[in-house]
XYZ file of C-alpha atoms in Angstrom:
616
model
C 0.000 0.000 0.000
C 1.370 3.246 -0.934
C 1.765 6.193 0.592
C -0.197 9.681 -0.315
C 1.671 11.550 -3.590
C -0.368 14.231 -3.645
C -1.185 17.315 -1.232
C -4.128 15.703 -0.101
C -4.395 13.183 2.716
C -6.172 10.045 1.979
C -10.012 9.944 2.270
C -10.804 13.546 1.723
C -14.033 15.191 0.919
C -15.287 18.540 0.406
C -16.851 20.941 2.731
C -20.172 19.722 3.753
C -22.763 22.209 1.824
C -25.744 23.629 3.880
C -25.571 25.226 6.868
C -22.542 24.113 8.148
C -20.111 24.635 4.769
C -21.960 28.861 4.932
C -21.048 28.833 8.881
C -17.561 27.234 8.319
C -16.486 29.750 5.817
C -18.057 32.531 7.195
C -15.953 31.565 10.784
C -13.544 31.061 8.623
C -13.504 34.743 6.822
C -14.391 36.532 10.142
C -11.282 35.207 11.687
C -9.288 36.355 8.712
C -10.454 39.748 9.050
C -10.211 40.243 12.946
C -6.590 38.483 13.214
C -5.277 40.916 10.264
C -6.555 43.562 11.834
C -4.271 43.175 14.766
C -0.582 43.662 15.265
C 2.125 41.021 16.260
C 0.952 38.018 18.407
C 3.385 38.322 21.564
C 1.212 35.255 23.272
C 0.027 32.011 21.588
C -1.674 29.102 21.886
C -0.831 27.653 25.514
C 2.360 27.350 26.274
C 3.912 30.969 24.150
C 0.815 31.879 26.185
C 2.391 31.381 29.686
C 5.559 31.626 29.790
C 5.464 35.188 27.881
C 6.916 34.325 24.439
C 5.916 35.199 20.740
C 5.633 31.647 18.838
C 8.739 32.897 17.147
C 10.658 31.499 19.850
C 9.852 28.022 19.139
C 8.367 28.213 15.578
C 9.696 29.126 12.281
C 6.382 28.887 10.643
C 4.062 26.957 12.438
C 4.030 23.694 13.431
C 7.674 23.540 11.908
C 10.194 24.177 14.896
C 13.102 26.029 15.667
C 15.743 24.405 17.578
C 14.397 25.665 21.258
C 11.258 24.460 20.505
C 12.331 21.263 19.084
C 14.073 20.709 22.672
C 10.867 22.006 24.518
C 8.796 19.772 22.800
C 11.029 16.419 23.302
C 11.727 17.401 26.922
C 7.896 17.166 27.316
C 7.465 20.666 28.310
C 9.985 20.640 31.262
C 12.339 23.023 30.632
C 9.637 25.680 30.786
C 8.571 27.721 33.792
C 6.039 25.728 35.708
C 4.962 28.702 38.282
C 4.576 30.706 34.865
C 2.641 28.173 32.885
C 0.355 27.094 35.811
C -1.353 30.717 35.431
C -1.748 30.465 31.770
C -5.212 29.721 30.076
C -4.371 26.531 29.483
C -6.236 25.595 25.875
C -6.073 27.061 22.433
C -7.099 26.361 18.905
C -5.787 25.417 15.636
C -7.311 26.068 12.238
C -6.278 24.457 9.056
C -8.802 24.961 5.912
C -6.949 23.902 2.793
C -7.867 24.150 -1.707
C -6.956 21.938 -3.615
C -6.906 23.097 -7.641
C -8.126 21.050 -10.036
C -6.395 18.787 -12.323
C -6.436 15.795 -14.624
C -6.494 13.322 -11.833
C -8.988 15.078 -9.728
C -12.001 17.560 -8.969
C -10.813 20.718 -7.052
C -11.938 20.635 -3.415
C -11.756 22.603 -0.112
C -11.831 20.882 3.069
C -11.097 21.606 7.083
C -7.987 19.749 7.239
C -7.784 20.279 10.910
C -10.070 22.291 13.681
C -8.365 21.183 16.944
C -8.168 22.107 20.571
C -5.043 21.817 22.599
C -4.284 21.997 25.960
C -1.339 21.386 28.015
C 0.563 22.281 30.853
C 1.668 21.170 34.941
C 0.090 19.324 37.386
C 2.779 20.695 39.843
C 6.804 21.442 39.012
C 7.421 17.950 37.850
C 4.648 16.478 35.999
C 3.047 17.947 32.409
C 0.753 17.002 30.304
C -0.607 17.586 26.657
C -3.895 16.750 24.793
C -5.029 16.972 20.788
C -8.904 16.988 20.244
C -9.736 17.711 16.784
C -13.129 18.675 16.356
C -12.396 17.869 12.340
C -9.836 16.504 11.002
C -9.783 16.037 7.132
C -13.392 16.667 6.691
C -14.502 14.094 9.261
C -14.902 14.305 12.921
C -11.233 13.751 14.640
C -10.306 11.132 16.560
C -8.274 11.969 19.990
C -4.518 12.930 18.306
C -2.490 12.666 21.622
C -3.300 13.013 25.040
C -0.534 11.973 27.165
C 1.108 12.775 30.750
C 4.756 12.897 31.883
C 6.947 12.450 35.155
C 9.811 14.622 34.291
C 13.214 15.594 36.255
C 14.017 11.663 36.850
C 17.464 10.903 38.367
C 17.983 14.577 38.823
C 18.370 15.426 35.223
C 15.758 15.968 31.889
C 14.571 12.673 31.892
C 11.389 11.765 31.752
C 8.399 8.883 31.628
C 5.779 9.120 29.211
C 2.541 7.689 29.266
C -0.557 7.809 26.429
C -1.345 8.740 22.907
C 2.122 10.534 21.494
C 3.634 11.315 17.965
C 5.969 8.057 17.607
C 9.096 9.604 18.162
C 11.432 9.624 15.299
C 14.651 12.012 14.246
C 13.048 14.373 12.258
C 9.585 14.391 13.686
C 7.171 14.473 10.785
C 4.084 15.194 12.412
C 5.567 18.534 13.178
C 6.775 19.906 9.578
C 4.387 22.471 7.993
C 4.398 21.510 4.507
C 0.795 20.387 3.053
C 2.326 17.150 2.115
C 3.580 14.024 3.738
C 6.634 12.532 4.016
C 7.331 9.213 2.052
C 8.909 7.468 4.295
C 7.174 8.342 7.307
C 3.415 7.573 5.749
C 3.829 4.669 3.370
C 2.765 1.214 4.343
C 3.472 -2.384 3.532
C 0.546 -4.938 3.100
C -1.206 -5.455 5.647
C 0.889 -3.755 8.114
C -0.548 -0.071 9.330
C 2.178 1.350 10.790
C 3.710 4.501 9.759
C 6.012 6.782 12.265
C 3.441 10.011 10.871
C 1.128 8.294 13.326
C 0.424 9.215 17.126
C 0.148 5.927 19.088
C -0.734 5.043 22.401
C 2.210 3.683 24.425
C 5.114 4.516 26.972
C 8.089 6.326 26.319
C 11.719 7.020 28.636
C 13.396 9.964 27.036
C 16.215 12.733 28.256
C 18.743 14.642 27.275
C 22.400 14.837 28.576
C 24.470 16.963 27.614
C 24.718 16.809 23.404
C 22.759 13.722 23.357
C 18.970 12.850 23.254
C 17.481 9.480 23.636
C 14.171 7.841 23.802
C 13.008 4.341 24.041
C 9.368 3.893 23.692
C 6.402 0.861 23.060
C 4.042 1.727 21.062
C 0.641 0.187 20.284
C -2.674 1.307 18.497
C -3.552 4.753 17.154
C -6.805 4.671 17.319
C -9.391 6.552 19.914
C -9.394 6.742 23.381
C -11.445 3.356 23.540
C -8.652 2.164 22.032
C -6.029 2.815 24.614
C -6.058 -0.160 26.823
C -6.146 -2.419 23.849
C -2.986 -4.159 23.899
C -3.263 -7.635 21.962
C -1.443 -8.419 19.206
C -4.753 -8.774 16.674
C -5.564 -5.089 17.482
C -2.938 -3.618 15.058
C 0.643 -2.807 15.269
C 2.984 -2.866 18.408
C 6.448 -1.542 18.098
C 9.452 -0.924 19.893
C 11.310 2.294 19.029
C 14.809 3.180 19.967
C 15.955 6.898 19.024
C 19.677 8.776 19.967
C 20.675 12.331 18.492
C 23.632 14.085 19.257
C 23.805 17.494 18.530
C 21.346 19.596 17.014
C 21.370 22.374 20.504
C 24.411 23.928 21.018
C 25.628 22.936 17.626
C 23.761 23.369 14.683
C 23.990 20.390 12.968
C 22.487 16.710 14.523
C 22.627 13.487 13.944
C 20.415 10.685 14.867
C 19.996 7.034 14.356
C 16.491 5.032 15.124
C 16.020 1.362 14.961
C 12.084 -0.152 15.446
C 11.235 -3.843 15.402
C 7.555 -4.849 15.918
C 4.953 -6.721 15.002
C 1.617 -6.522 12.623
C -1.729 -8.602 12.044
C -2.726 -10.113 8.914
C -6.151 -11.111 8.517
C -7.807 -13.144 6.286
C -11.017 -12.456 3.778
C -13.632 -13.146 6.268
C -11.121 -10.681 8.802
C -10.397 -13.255 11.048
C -6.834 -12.798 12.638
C -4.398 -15.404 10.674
C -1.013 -14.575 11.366
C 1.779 -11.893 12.069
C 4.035 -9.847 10.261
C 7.272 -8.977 12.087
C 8.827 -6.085 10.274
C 12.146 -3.714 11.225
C 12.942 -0.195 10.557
C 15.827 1.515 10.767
C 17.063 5.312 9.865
C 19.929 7.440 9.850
C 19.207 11.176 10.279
C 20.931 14.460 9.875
C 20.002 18.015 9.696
C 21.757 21.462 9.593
C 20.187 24.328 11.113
C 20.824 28.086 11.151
C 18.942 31.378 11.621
C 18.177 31.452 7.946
C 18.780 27.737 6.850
C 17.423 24.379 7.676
C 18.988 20.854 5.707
C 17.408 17.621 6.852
C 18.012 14.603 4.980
C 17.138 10.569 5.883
C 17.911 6.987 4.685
C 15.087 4.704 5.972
C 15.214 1.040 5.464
C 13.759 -1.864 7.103
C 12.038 -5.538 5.922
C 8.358 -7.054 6.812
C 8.942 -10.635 7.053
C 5.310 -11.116 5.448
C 3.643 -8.404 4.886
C 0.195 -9.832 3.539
C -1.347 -13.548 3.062
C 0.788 -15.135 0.943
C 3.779 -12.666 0.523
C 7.189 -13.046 1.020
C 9.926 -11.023 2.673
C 9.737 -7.613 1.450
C 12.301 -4.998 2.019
C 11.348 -1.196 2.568
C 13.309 1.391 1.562
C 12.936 5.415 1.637
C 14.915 8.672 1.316
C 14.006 12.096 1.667
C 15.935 15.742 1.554
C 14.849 19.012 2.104
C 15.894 22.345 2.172
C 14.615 25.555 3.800
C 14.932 29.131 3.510
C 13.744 31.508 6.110
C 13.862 35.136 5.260
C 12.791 36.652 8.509
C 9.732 35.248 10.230
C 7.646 36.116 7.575
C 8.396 34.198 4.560
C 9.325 30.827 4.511
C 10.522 28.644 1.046
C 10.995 25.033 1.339
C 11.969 22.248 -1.035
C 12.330 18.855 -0.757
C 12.570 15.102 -2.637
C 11.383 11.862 -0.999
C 10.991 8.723 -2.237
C 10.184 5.343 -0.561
C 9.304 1.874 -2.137
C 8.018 -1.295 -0.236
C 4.904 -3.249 -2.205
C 5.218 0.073 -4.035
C 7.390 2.877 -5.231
C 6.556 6.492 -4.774
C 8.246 9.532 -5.492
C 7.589 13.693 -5.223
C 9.196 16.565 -5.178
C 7.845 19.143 -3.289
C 7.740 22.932 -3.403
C 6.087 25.449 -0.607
C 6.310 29.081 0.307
C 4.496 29.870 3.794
C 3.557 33.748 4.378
C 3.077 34.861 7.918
C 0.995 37.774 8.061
C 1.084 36.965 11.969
C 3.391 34.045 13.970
C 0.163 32.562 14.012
C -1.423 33.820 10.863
C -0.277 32.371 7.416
C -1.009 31.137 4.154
C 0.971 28.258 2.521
C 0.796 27.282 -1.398
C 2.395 24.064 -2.375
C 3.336 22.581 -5.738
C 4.033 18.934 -5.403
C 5.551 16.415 -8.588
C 5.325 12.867 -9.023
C 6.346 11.159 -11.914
C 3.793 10.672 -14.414
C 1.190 12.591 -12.714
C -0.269 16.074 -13.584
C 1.300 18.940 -10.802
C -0.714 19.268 -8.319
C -1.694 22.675 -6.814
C -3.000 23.817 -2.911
C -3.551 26.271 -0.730
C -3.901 25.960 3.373
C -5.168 29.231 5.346
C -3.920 28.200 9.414
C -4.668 30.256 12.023
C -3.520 29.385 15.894
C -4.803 31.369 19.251
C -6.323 32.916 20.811
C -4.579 35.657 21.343
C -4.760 39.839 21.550
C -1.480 41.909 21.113
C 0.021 42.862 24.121
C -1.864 40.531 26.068
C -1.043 37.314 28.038
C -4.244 35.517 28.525
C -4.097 34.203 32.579
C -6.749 31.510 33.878
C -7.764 32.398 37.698
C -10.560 29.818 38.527
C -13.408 30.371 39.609
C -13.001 33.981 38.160
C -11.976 32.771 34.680
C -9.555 34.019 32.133
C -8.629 37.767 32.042
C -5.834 40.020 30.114
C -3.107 41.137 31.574
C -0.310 43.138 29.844
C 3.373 41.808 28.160
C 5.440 44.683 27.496
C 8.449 44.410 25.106
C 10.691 46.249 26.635
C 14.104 44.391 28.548
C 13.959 41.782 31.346
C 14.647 43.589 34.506
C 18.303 42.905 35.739
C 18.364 40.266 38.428
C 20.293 40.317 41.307
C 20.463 36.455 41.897
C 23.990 35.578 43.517
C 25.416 38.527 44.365
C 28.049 38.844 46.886
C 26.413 41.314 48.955
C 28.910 40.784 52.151
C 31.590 41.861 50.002
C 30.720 45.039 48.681
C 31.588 47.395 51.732
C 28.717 49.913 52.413
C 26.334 48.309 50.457
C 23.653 47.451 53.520
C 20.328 48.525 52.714
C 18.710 50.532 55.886
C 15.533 49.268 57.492
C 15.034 45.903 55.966
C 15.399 43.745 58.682
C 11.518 42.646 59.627
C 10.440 40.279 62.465
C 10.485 36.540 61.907
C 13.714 36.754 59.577
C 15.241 33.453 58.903
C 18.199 34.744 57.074
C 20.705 37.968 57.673
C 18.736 41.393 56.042
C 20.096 41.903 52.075
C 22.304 38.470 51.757
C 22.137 36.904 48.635
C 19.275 34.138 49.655
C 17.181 36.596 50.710
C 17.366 38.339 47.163
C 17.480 35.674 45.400
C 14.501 34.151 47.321
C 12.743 37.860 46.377
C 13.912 37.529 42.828
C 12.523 33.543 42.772
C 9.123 35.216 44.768
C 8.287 37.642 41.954
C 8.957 35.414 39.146
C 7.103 32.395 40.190
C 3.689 34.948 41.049
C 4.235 36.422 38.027
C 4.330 39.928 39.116
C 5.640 41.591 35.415
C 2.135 40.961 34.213
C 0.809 43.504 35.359
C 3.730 45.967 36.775
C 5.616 45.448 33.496
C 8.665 43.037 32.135
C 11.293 45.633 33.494
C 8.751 46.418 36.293
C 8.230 49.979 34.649
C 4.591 49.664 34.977
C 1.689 48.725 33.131
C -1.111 47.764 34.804
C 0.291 47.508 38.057
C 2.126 51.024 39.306
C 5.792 51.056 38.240
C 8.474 48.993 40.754
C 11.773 49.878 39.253
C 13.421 52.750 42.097
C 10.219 51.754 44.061
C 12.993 52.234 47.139
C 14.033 55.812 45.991
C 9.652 56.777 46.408
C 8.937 54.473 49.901
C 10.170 52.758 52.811
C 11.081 49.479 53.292
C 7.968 49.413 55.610
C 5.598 50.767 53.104
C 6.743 48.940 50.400
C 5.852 45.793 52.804
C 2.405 46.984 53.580
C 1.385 47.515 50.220
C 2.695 43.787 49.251
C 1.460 41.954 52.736
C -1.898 44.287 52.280
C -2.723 44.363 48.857
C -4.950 47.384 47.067
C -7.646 46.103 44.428
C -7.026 44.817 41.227
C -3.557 43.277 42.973
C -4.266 39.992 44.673
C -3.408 38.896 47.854
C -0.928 36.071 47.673
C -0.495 35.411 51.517
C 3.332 35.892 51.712
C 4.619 35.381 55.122
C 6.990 38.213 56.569
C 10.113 36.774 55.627
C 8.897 36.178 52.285
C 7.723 39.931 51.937
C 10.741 40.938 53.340
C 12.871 39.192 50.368
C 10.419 40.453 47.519
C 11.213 44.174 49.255
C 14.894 43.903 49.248
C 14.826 42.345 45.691
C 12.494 45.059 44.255
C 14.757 47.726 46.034
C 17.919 46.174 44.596
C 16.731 47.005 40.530
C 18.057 49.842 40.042
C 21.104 48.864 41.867
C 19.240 50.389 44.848
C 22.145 51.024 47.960
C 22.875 54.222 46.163
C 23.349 52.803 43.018
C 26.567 50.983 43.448
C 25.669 47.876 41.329
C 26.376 47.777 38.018
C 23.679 48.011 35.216
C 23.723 45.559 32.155
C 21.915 46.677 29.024
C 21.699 44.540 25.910
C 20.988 45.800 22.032
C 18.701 44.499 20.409
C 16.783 44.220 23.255
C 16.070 41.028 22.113
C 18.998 39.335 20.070
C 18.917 37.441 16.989
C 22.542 35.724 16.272
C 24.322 38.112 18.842
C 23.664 41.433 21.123
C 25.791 43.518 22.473
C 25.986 43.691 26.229
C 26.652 46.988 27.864
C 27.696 46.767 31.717
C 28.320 49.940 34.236
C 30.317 50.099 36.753
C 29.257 52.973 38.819
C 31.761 52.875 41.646
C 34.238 49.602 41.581
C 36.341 49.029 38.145
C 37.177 45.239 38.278
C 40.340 44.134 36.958
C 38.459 41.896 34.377
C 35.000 40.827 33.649
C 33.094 38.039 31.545
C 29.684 37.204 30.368
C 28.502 33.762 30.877
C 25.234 32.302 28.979
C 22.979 29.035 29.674
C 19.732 27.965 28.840
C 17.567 26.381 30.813
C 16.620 22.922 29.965
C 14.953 20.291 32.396
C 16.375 19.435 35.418
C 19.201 21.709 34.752
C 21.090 23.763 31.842
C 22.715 23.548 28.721
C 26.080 25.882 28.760
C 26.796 28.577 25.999
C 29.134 30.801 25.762
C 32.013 32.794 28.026
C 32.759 36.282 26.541
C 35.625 38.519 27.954
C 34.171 42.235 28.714
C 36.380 44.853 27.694
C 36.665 48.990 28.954
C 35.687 51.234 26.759
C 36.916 55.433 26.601
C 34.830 55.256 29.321
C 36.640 53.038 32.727
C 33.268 52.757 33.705
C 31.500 50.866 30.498
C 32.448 47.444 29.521
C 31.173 46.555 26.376
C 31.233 42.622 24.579
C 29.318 40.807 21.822
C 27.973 38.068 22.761
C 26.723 35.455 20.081
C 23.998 32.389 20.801
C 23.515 28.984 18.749
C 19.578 29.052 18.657
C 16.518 31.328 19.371
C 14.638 30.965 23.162
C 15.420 32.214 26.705
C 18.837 32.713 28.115
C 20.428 33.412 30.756
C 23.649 36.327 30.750
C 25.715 36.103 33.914
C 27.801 38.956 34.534
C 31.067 37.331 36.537
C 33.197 40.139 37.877
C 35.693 39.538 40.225
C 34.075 37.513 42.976
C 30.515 38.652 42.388
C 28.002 38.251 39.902
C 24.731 39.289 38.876
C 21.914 37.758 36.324
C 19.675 38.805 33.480
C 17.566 37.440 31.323
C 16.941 37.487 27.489
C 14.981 35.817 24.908
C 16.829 35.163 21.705
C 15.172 35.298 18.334
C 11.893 36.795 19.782
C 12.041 40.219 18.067
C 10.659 38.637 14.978
């Protein structure tokens, strides 16, 4: 059985007429026009949604991902903020409505490809979980595409155990590339065996990361529905084990990965009563080159179904694919690719697509696929992915429900985390020591415990990313307009719209000396660090300040976050400028997403943050 040539999926049909086809399109058309209307998404679906990031950050053009978000999405979520995404409306939407043009070897058509919910997010700091309803998929109602849950941070690191309905994980992770058609080699089938690694099956699934390497080891069975899930025998359809490794592909750009499946398939006679098995293999070698602007990804898939239908011998299975992909900017995306893949049949196309964003997630997408000896084929998909309003982070707080709250664009405040407070001489902070006090007033842990505080309540919702207000009254010099004691009062005693999050004194006490300490506070002795862009592509420059104390050298240090722990950068050497004071570096990064710069001068150090690539 071969795979699908075209850029349809099998088993199409058009619209439904009537009443629903006029409401469809007329949903359909409203959408366009109120999504165009608006500016840049900074918030979408779920997950962009809570932690505060455009889709840019882990999509080139949607679903297709960018290096961070391939790492988000095979770390099951972990390396995100779970204090952030716990506050975030946790479903979305995903529209697909895609033309096909009319040619020789068929009608022209438009269909709802896909009208899906998602949801996702924690069930506390070390569990997530992640759920696929499509309402249609392919013109018919959709059956349940994964709904899974994972126990992540195992033997203090990324790993992780995974248990549901999952895309069967594989190196280049087909379900997840945004042209209209299919891979070859990771839809086409062999007699009477079903199983295809396009598919989302239910199963169980160890995977981490370490270092350059990922790995995964997963049993899969059926993908049907949810009825389906505890259906385990043999006669019910395919069950596979899958073995994946990848190194590289993070810090470096290029990756490559190796995956080896052995399993087993029924065969059923005319009357479909379950006659034997077919034990098949599969295995794959994988590469891919990634940069800002260019993406290579090419595969050799082989493999051999012992007996692949009723009387049929061994038959091998081969397939090949290679693609190429131009981003210029976030907008426009160009893609090519050949794949090819032969068991009981042989298949071939070459495919052409050009995605427009007129939003990260807004686009349109034309394709032109080839096959030998078949007329060109020409469609169009319209996706849309929310909800979302510009500016605006949309926050769940049960049993009020969801309500807007502000992103601003401008930098990440400058964290004091880790500073050496004890030795800085005259650097104590006046009237900050409170009743109940567990630790010494202004020491690190107590700012870092204010820092860690303010974060985790997400507190720059409303009172701005750099705390420069918004809808919240600006906190950056809040120290230089109150005392220590009002500055507790108004956080232990909040005024309407501001919540009351029951912080005990010692815990008000660190937010306060945090808060105080952003400006450099203590008579503005700390230094400053100021990166442009704002928010880098391939590099920034970092600007530091060193109001009072020149050190004799200084570095930047980045890391990104990822699990249980972090994935090292770069170290950059600061240098003086005409100025003794300002220190000045470039600083360069190997993929797009949220790092961390550590300023390291002398024996202190202090912390901000930046997101890479989300200026888009």
């Amino acid at each position: 059985m071969g795979g699908r040539l075209g850029t349809t999926r099998p088993g199409r049909s058009p619209l439904p007429k009537g009443l629903l086809g006029r409401l469809f399109l007329l949903f359909t058309l409203g959408s366009s026009l109120v999504f165009l209307s608006q500016g840049r998404a900074e918030a979408i679906p779920a997950f962009a949604n809570g932690q505060g990031l455009s889709c840019t950050a882990c999509h080139t053009t949607f679903p297709g991902m960018t290096p961070y978000g391939m790492m988000t999405m095979m770390s099951n979520f972990q390396d995100l903020d779970y204090r952030k995404q716990r506050q975030a409306f946790p479903l979305a939407l995903r529209l697909q409505v895609e033309t096909l043009l009319a040619n020789k070897s068929h009608p022209a058509s438009t269909v709802a490809q896909t009208l899906s919910i998602l949801g996702g997010g924690f069930i506390g700091p070390h569990l997530t979980w992640y759920g696929e309803q499509p309402i249609v998929d392919s013109g018919f109602p959709g059956v349940t595409e994964q709904m899974w849950l994972s126990w992540n941070g195992l033997f203090h690191g990324s790993n992780s155990i995974q248990v549901g309905k999952f895309h069967t994980p594989f190196p280049f992770m087909p379900a997840h590339g945004w042209t209209l058609g299919n891979y070859l080699l990771a839809t086409q089938t062999t007699g009477q065996n079903t199983f295809n690694p396009n598919d989302a099956r239910w199963g169980t699934a160890f995977s981490g990361m370490t270092g350059n390497w990922m790995y995964n080891a997963s049993w899969l069975a059926g993908s049907g529905p949810i009825g389906s899930a505890l259906d385990y025998s043999p006669q019910g359809g395919p069950r596979t084990l899958d073995l994946n490794v990848t190194y590289g592909g993070m810090v470096r750009p290029w990756a490559l990965g190796a995956v080896a499946m052995k399993g087993t398939a029924p065969l059923f006679n005319s009357s479909g009563a379950y006659a034997a098995g077919d034990s098949f293999t599969r295995q794959g070698l994988y590469y891919s080159y990634q940069t800002r602007s260019w993406f290579v990804q090419t595969m050799y898939y082989r493999g051999e179904d012992a007996r692949p239908d009723l009387n049929v011998g061994a038959t091998p299975f081969r397939g090949a694919m290679l693609e190429i992909e131009r981003d210029f900017g976030w907008r426009n995306h160009v893609l090519v690719r050949y794949d090819v893949a032969s068991s009981d049949t042989l298949n071939r196309q070459y495919i052409f697509d050009d995605a427009y964003n007129f939003l990260p997630n807004l686009k349109v997408t034309g394709e032109l696929a080839m096959q030998p000896g078949a007329s060109p084929s020409i469609a169009f998909a319209f996706d849309w992915a929310g909800p979302f309003q510009r500016g605006k982070r949309y926050l769940w707080n049960p049993p009020v429900g969801v309500r807007l709250v502000s992103v601003k664009s401008a930098p990440p405040s400058v964290g004091m985390t880790g500073t050496n407070m004890k030795s800085m001489p005259g650097m104590s902070m006046p009237g900050m020591s409170m009743p109940g006090m567990n630790m010494p007033a202004n020491s690190n842990a107590q700012i870092e415990m204010g820092e860690h505080l303010v974060a985790a309540n997400g507190c720059s919702g409303c009172h701005g990313a750099t705390f420069g207000g918004g809808v919240g009254p600006k906190l950056y010099g809040i120290e230089h307009r109150l005392a220590p004691a009002q500055i507790a009062d108004f956080i232990a005693h909040p005024r309407a719209p501001m919540p009351n999050f029951g912080f005990t004194k010692p815990q008000v006490a660190a937010i306060v000396a945090y808060l105080s300490s952003l400006d450099g506070g203590m008579g503005g002795m700390m230094p400053t660090l100021t990166t442009t862009p704002v928010a880098g592509q391939d590099a920034v420059v970092v600007t530091v300040r060193f109001p009072a104390m020149i050190p004799k050298s200084a570095r930047i240090v980045t890391a990104m976050s990822m699990g249980g722990g972090a994935m090292h950068g770069s170290t950059t050497a600061l240098h003086p400028t005409a100025d003794p004071h300002v220190w000045t570096a470039t600083v360069h990064f190997t993929m797009a997403g949220p790092w961390t710069l550590r300023l390291e001068y002398g024996n202190m150090h202090l912390t901000q943050s930046i997101v890479v690539g989300d200026s888009r």
